[in-house]
Amino acid sequence: MGTYNKGILGPFSGKVGTVVGANWRGKDVMRSLPKKTDRTPTETQLLQREKFTAVSNFLTPISNVLSLYYGSGSGELTRRNQAMSYHMKDAVTYVDPNFEILFDKVQISKGDLLGVQNPAASSSSPGEIKFTWENNSEQGSAKATDQLVVVLYSPMEDIYYTNGNAATRDAGTVTLTLPAYFSGLEVQVWITFASATGKSYATSVYLGAVTVS
């Protein structure tokens, strides 16, 4: 991939000859067209494609969270690609005949803000999940106004719930009312903190599985 300065006719996009022009992260770039091949993919290549698909399918529904709170917003890799790289390496495993996500390794955010201290999640009222944590807003760069971010996932129904401002750090507890279709489902739970401005964020915490009453 190469970058180029705009000529007298400006930048181009799409295929021109053997190259493709596009705008990537604010830069005008050119890529060579992929070479056609009649080779049959090897078993290793097929497995790698399946692995990529499994991770991509899991992360795509929470792209809105990852694009805000995962890794650095500068550099060659987008936040989404940073998340893909981590999860491809550390958060997926092969259980014949499929790849499975390792929920305890999943990260919905990755940053340097002080994280959630002694969190817990439970469900005792219909359609609700209660979260508790210790208020550590006086430590380090943590502030009372930091926002609790919640992601829930039901493997059985393949559905997600996200909330980007569930509560402030100093609240210490919050009860969320979920859509009715979550009642009776077991959900995987991740939470994290992000500053009120969204410029800083913690690395997420996995709270395990909770069955919604």
mmCIF file of C-alpha atoms in Angstrom:
data_model
loop_
_atom_site.group_PDB
_atom_site.id
_atom_site.type_symbol
_atom_site.label_atom_id
_atom_site.label_comp_id
_atom_site.label_asym_id
_atom_site.label_seq_id
_atom_site.Cartn_x
_atom_site.Cartn_y
_atom_site.Cartn_z
ATOM 1 C CA MET A 1 0.000 0.000 0.000
ATOM 2 C CA GLY A 2 1.329 3.436 -0.916
ATOM 3 C CA THR A 3 0.241 6.999 -0.243
ATOM 4 C CA TYR A 4 0.117 9.687 -2.882
ATOM 5 C CA ASN A 5 -0.286 13.433 -3.175
ATOM 6 C CA LYS A 6 -3.269 14.743 -5.077
ATOM 7 C CA GLY A 7 -2.557 15.494 -8.710
ATOM 8 C CA ILE A 8 -4.125 18.202 -10.820
ATOM 9 C CA LEU A 9 -7.316 16.161 -11.054
ATOM 10 C CA GLY A 10 -7.417 15.434 -7.343
ATOM 11 C CA PRO A 11 -7.518 12.014 -5.654
ATOM 12 C CA PHE A 12 -9.103 8.985 -7.245
ATOM 13 C CA SER A 13 -11.064 6.086 -5.865
ATOM 14 C CA GLY A 14 -11.906 2.700 -7.296
ATOM 15 C CA LYS A 15 -9.927 0.575 -9.733
ATOM 16 C CA VAL A 16 -7.564 2.154 -12.235
ATOM 17 C CA GLY A 17 -5.457 -0.340 -14.144
ATOM 18 C CA THR A 18 -3.706 -2.592 -11.663
ATOM 19 C CA VAL A 19 -4.261 -0.414 -8.596
ATOM 20 C CA VAL A 20 -7.161 0.675 -6.411
ATOM 21 C CA GLY A 21 -7.370 4.199 -4.987
ATOM 22 C CA ALA A 22 -9.082 4.906 -1.678
ATOM 23 C CA ASN A 23 -9.051 7.143 1.376
ATOM 24 C CA TRP A 24 -7.884 5.345 4.521
ATOM 25 C CA ARG A 25 -7.863 7.147 7.878
ATOM 26 C CA GLY A 26 -7.618 10.526 6.156
ATOM 27 C CA LYS A 27 -4.843 9.494 3.751
ATOM 28 C CA ASP A 28 -5.135 8.953 0.011
ATOM 29 C CA VAL A 29 -3.712 5.501 -0.642
ATOM 30 C CA MET A 30 -3.162 3.088 -3.503
ATOM 31 C CA ARG A 31 -3.312 -0.669 -3.217
ATOM 32 C CA SER A 32 -2.326 -3.281 -5.755
ATOM 33 C CA LEU A 33 -5.128 -5.467 -6.996
ATOM 34 C CA PRO A 34 -4.960 -8.951 -5.488
ATOM 35 C CA LYS A 35 -3.590 -11.557 -7.831
ATOM 36 C CA LYS A 36 -6.055 -14.141 -9.020
ATOM 37 C CA THR A 37 -5.234 -17.698 -8.050
ATOM 38 C CA ASP A 38 -6.723 -21.081 -8.758
ATOM 39 C CA ARG A 39 -5.049 -22.686 -5.759
ATOM 40 C CA THR A 40 -7.313 -24.534 -3.366
ATOM 41 C CA PRO A 41 -6.970 -23.116 0.164
ATOM 42 C CA THR A 42 -5.097 -25.339 2.586
ATOM 43 C CA GLU A 43 -6.788 -26.674 5.707
ATOM 44 C CA THR A 44 -4.783 -24.199 7.772
ATOM 45 C CA GLN A 45 -5.959 -21.304 5.607
ATOM 46 C CA LEU A 46 -9.573 -22.426 5.846
ATOM 47 C CA LEU A 47 -9.332 -22.677 9.630
ATOM 48 C CA GLN A 48 -7.810 -19.199 9.809
ATOM 49 C CA ARG A 49 -10.698 -17.818 7.763
ATOM 50 C CA GLU A 50 -13.221 -19.528 10.030
ATOM 51 C CA LYS A 51 -11.426 -18.150 13.077
ATOM 52 C CA PHE A 52 -11.496 -14.638 11.633
ATOM 53 C CA THR A 53 -15.192 -14.951 10.826
ATOM 54 C CA ALA A 54 -16.038 -16.183 14.331
ATOM 55 C CA VAL A 55 -14.226 -13.287 16.003
ATOM 56 C CA SER A 56 -15.575 -10.706 13.561
ATOM 57 C CA ASN A 57 -19.147 -11.925 14.000
ATOM 58 C CA PHE A 58 -18.807 -11.635 17.776
ATOM 59 C CA LEU A 59 -17.245 -8.161 17.804
ATOM 60 C CA THR A 60 -19.247 -6.469 15.047
ATOM 61 C CA PRO A 61 -22.403 -5.879 17.147
ATOM 62 C CA ILE A 62 -20.328 -4.014 19.768
ATOM 63 C CA SER A 63 -18.263 -2.003 17.288
ATOM 64 C CA ASN A 64 -19.778 1.177 18.722
ATOM 65 C CA VAL A 65 -18.166 0.390 22.088
ATOM 66 C CA LEU A 66 -14.849 -0.784 20.661
ATOM 67 C CA SER A 67 -14.510 2.261 18.406
ATOM 68 C CA LEU A 68 -14.681 4.506 21.466
ATOM 69 C CA TYR A 69 -12.858 2.597 24.172
ATOM 70 C CA TYR A 70 -10.418 0.063 22.729
ATOM 71 C CA GLY A 71 -6.721 0.908 22.638
ATOM 72 C CA SER A 72 -5.263 3.962 20.957
ATOM 73 C CA GLY A 73 -6.999 6.143 18.412
ATOM 74 C CA SER A 74 -3.695 6.901 16.682
ATOM 75 C CA GLY A 75 -1.317 4.698 14.747
ATOM 76 C CA GLU A 76 -1.788 2.372 11.801
ATOM 77 C CA LEU A 77 -4.471 0.133 13.330
ATOM 78 C CA THR A 78 -8.014 1.319 13.979
ATOM 79 C CA ARG A 79 -9.482 0.574 17.397
ATOM 80 C CA ARG A 80 -11.615 -2.151 15.814
ATOM 81 C CA ASN A 81 -8.547 -3.740 14.233
ATOM 82 C CA GLN A 82 -6.677 -3.592 17.546
ATOM 83 C CA ALA A 83 -9.577 -5.439 19.145
ATOM 84 C CA MET A 84 -9.616 -7.985 16.313
ATOM 85 C CA SER A 85 -5.893 -8.594 16.731
ATOM 86 C CA TYR A 86 -6.183 -9.208 20.478
ATOM 87 C CA HIS A 87 -9.229 -11.464 20.269
ATOM 88 C CA MET A 88 -7.802 -13.489 17.369
ATOM 89 C CA LYS A 89 -4.727 -14.185 19.482
ATOM 90 C CA ASP A 90 -6.106 -14.583 23.002
ATOM 91 C CA ALA A 91 -9.902 -14.872 23.101
ATOM 92 C CA VAL A 92 -10.908 -17.677 20.748
ATOM 93 C CA THR A 93 -10.325 -21.416 20.693
ATOM 94 C CA TYR A 94 -11.096 -24.293 18.358
ATOM 95 C CA VAL A 95 -13.543 -26.911 19.601
ATOM 96 C CA ASP A 96 -14.136 -29.261 16.693
ATOM 97 C CA PRO A 97 -15.889 -28.404 14.438
ATOM 98 C CA ASN A 98 -16.207 -24.723 15.398
ATOM 99 C CA PHE A 99 -14.304 -21.817 16.886
ATOM 100 C CA GLU A 100 -15.638 -20.612 20.226
ATOM 101 C CA ILE A 101 -15.163 -17.272 21.960
ATOM 102 C CA LEU A 102 -13.463 -17.407 25.368
ATOM 103 C CA PHE A 103 -15.771 -15.074 27.253
ATOM 104 C CA ASP A 104 -13.430 -14.659 30.218
ATOM 105 C CA LYS A 105 -10.758 -13.309 27.849
ATOM 106 C CA VAL A 106 -13.004 -10.863 25.996
ATOM 107 C CA GLN A 107 -12.210 -7.165 26.374
ATOM 108 C CA ILE A 108 -14.833 -4.551 25.516
ATOM 109 C CA SER A 109 -12.351 -1.799 26.341
ATOM 110 C CA LYS A 110 -8.625 -1.423 26.847
ATOM 111 C CA GLY A 111 -7.140 1.659 28.457
ATOM 112 C CA ASP A 112 -5.273 3.182 31.384
ATOM 113 C CA LEU A 113 -8.095 4.641 33.484
ATOM 114 C CA LEU A 114 -8.548 3.049 36.914
ATOM 115 C CA GLY A 115 -10.932 0.132 36.507
ATOM 116 C CA VAL A 116 -13.953 -1.203 38.369
ATOM 117 C CA GLN A 117 -13.133 -2.320 41.921
ATOM 118 C CA ASN A 118 -14.785 -5.397 43.463
ATOM 119 C CA PRO A 119 -17.688 -5.539 41.005
ATOM 120 C CA ALA A 120 -20.612 -7.960 41.164
ATOM 121 C CA ALA A 121 -23.742 -8.595 39.103
ATOM 122 C CA SER A 122 -26.938 -10.413 40.068
ATOM 123 C CA SER A 123 -30.573 -10.712 39.035
ATOM 124 C CA SER A 124 -33.345 -11.172 41.584
ATOM 125 C CA SER A 125 -36.154 -9.116 40.044
ATOM 126 C CA PRO A 126 -37.802 -9.929 36.697
ATOM 127 C CA GLY A 127 -35.970 -8.405 33.750
ATOM 128 C CA GLU A 128 -33.379 -6.622 35.869
ATOM 129 C CA ILE A 129 -29.667 -6.921 36.610
ATOM 130 C CA LYS A 130 -28.142 -5.212 39.626
ATOM 131 C CA PHE A 131 -24.507 -4.115 39.574
ATOM 132 C CA THR A 132 -22.426 -3.151 42.593
ATOM 133 C CA TRP A 133 -18.846 -1.910 42.928
ATOM 134 C CA GLU A 134 -16.661 0.046 45.309
ATOM 135 C CA ASN A 135 -16.382 3.783 44.797
ATOM 136 C CA ASN A 136 -12.693 4.336 44.084
ATOM 137 C CA SER A 137 -13.095 7.789 42.573
ATOM 138 C CA GLU A 138 -10.463 9.306 44.866
ATOM 139 C CA GLN A 139 -7.714 7.047 43.549
ATOM 140 C CA GLY A 140 -5.359 7.968 40.708
ATOM 141 C CA SER A 141 -7.061 9.598 37.738
ATOM 142 C CA ALA A 142 -10.486 8.156 38.587
ATOM 143 C CA LYS A 143 -13.302 10.676 38.945
ATOM 144 C CA ALA A 144 -16.727 10.485 40.516
ATOM 145 C CA THR A 145 -18.257 11.372 37.147
ATOM 146 C CA ASP A 146 -16.720 8.446 35.250
ATOM 147 C CA GLN A 147 -19.417 6.510 33.402
ATOM 148 C CA LEU A 148 -20.138 2.798 33.830
ATOM 149 C CA VAL A 149 -20.270 1.005 30.473
ATOM 150 C CA VAL A 150 -22.114 -2.329 30.314
ATOM 151 C CA VAL A 151 -22.169 -5.035 27.642
ATOM 152 C CA LEU A 152 -24.317 -8.165 27.905
ATOM 153 C CA TYR A 153 -24.389 -11.074 25.472
ATOM 154 C CA SER A 154 -26.722 -14.059 25.232
ATOM 155 C CA PRO A 155 -24.964 -16.923 23.404
ATOM 156 C CA MET A 156 -28.238 -18.845 23.132
ATOM 157 C CA GLU A 157 -30.052 -16.088 21.243
ATOM 158 C CA ASP A 158 -26.961 -14.325 19.873
ATOM 159 C CA ILE A 159 -28.213 -10.942 21.086
ATOM 160 C CA TYR A 160 -26.482 -8.064 22.843
ATOM 161 C CA TYR A 161 -27.309 -5.248 25.228
ATOM 162 C CA THR A 162 -25.068 -2.204 25.600
ATOM 163 C CA ASN A 163 -25.304 0.830 27.851
ATOM 164 C CA GLY A 164 -22.676 3.553 27.657
ATOM 165 C CA ASN A 165 -23.758 5.590 30.674
ATOM 166 C CA ALA A 166 -25.355 3.165 33.098
ATOM 167 C CA ALA A 167 -24.204 5.052 36.223
ATOM 168 C CA THR A 168 -21.411 7.208 37.607
ATOM 169 C CA ARG A 169 -18.430 5.730 39.429
ATOM 170 C CA ASP A 170 -19.399 7.291 42.760
ATOM 171 C CA ALA A 171 -22.877 5.698 42.682
ATOM 172 C CA GLY A 172 -21.517 2.296 43.686
ATOM 173 C CA THR A 173 -24.622 0.507 42.421
ATOM 174 C CA VAL A 174 -27.168 0.546 39.617
ATOM 175 C CA THR A 175 -30.070 -1.664 38.573
ATOM 176 C CA LEU A 176 -30.725 -1.911 34.843
ATOM 177 C CA THR A 177 -34.068 -2.882 33.356
ATOM 178 C CA LEU A 178 -33.484 -4.972 30.247
ATOM 179 C CA PRO A 179 -35.741 -5.497 27.233
ATOM 180 C CA ALA A 180 -38.408 -8.110 27.985
ATOM 181 C CA TYR A 181 -36.881 -10.701 25.664
ATOM 182 C CA PHE A 182 -33.865 -11.055 27.989
ATOM 183 C CA SER A 183 -35.990 -12.567 30.774
ATOM 184 C CA GLY A 184 -34.916 -16.128 31.498
ATOM 185 C CA LEU A 185 -31.748 -15.889 29.412
ATOM 186 C CA GLU A 186 -28.219 -16.458 30.639
ATOM 187 C CA VAL A 187 -26.040 -13.517 29.656
ATOM 188 C CA GLN A 188 -22.299 -12.971 29.698
ATOM 189 C CA VAL A 189 -21.427 -9.706 31.454
ATOM 190 C CA TRP A 190 -18.631 -7.166 30.939
ATOM 191 C CA ILE A 191 -18.301 -3.710 32.479
ATOM 192 C CA THR A 192 -15.804 -0.870 32.373
ATOM 193 C CA PHE A 193 -15.432 2.811 33.192
ATOM 194 C CA ALA A 194 -14.953 5.711 30.783
ATOM 195 C CA SER A 195 -14.413 9.340 31.651
ATOM 196 C CA ALA A 196 -17.306 11.745 31.158
ATOM 197 C CA THR A 197 -15.500 13.156 28.123
ATOM 198 C CA GLY A 198 -14.807 9.697 26.702
ATOM 199 C CA LYS A 199 -11.132 10.532 26.297
ATOM 200 C CA SER A 200 -9.919 8.022 28.885
ATOM 201 C CA TYR A 201 -11.197 4.573 29.730
ATOM 202 C CA ALA A 202 -10.298 1.472 31.706
ATOM 203 C CA THR A 203 -9.660 -2.097 30.657
ATOM 204 C CA SER A 204 -12.907 -3.988 31.045
ATOM 205 C CA VAL A 205 -13.779 -6.589 33.663
ATOM 206 C CA TYR A 206 -15.619 -9.855 32.991
ATOM 207 C CA LEU A 207 -18.257 -10.682 35.616
ATOM 208 C CA GLY A 208 -19.206 -14.125 34.365
ATOM 209 C CA ALA A 209 -22.658 -15.405 33.450
ATOM 210 C CA VAL A 210 -25.891 -14.159 35.021
ATOM 211 C CA THR A 211 -29.349 -15.608 34.417
ATOM 212 C CA VAL A 212 -31.867 -12.797 34.038
ATOM 213 C CA SER A 213 -34.906 -13.372 36.253
#
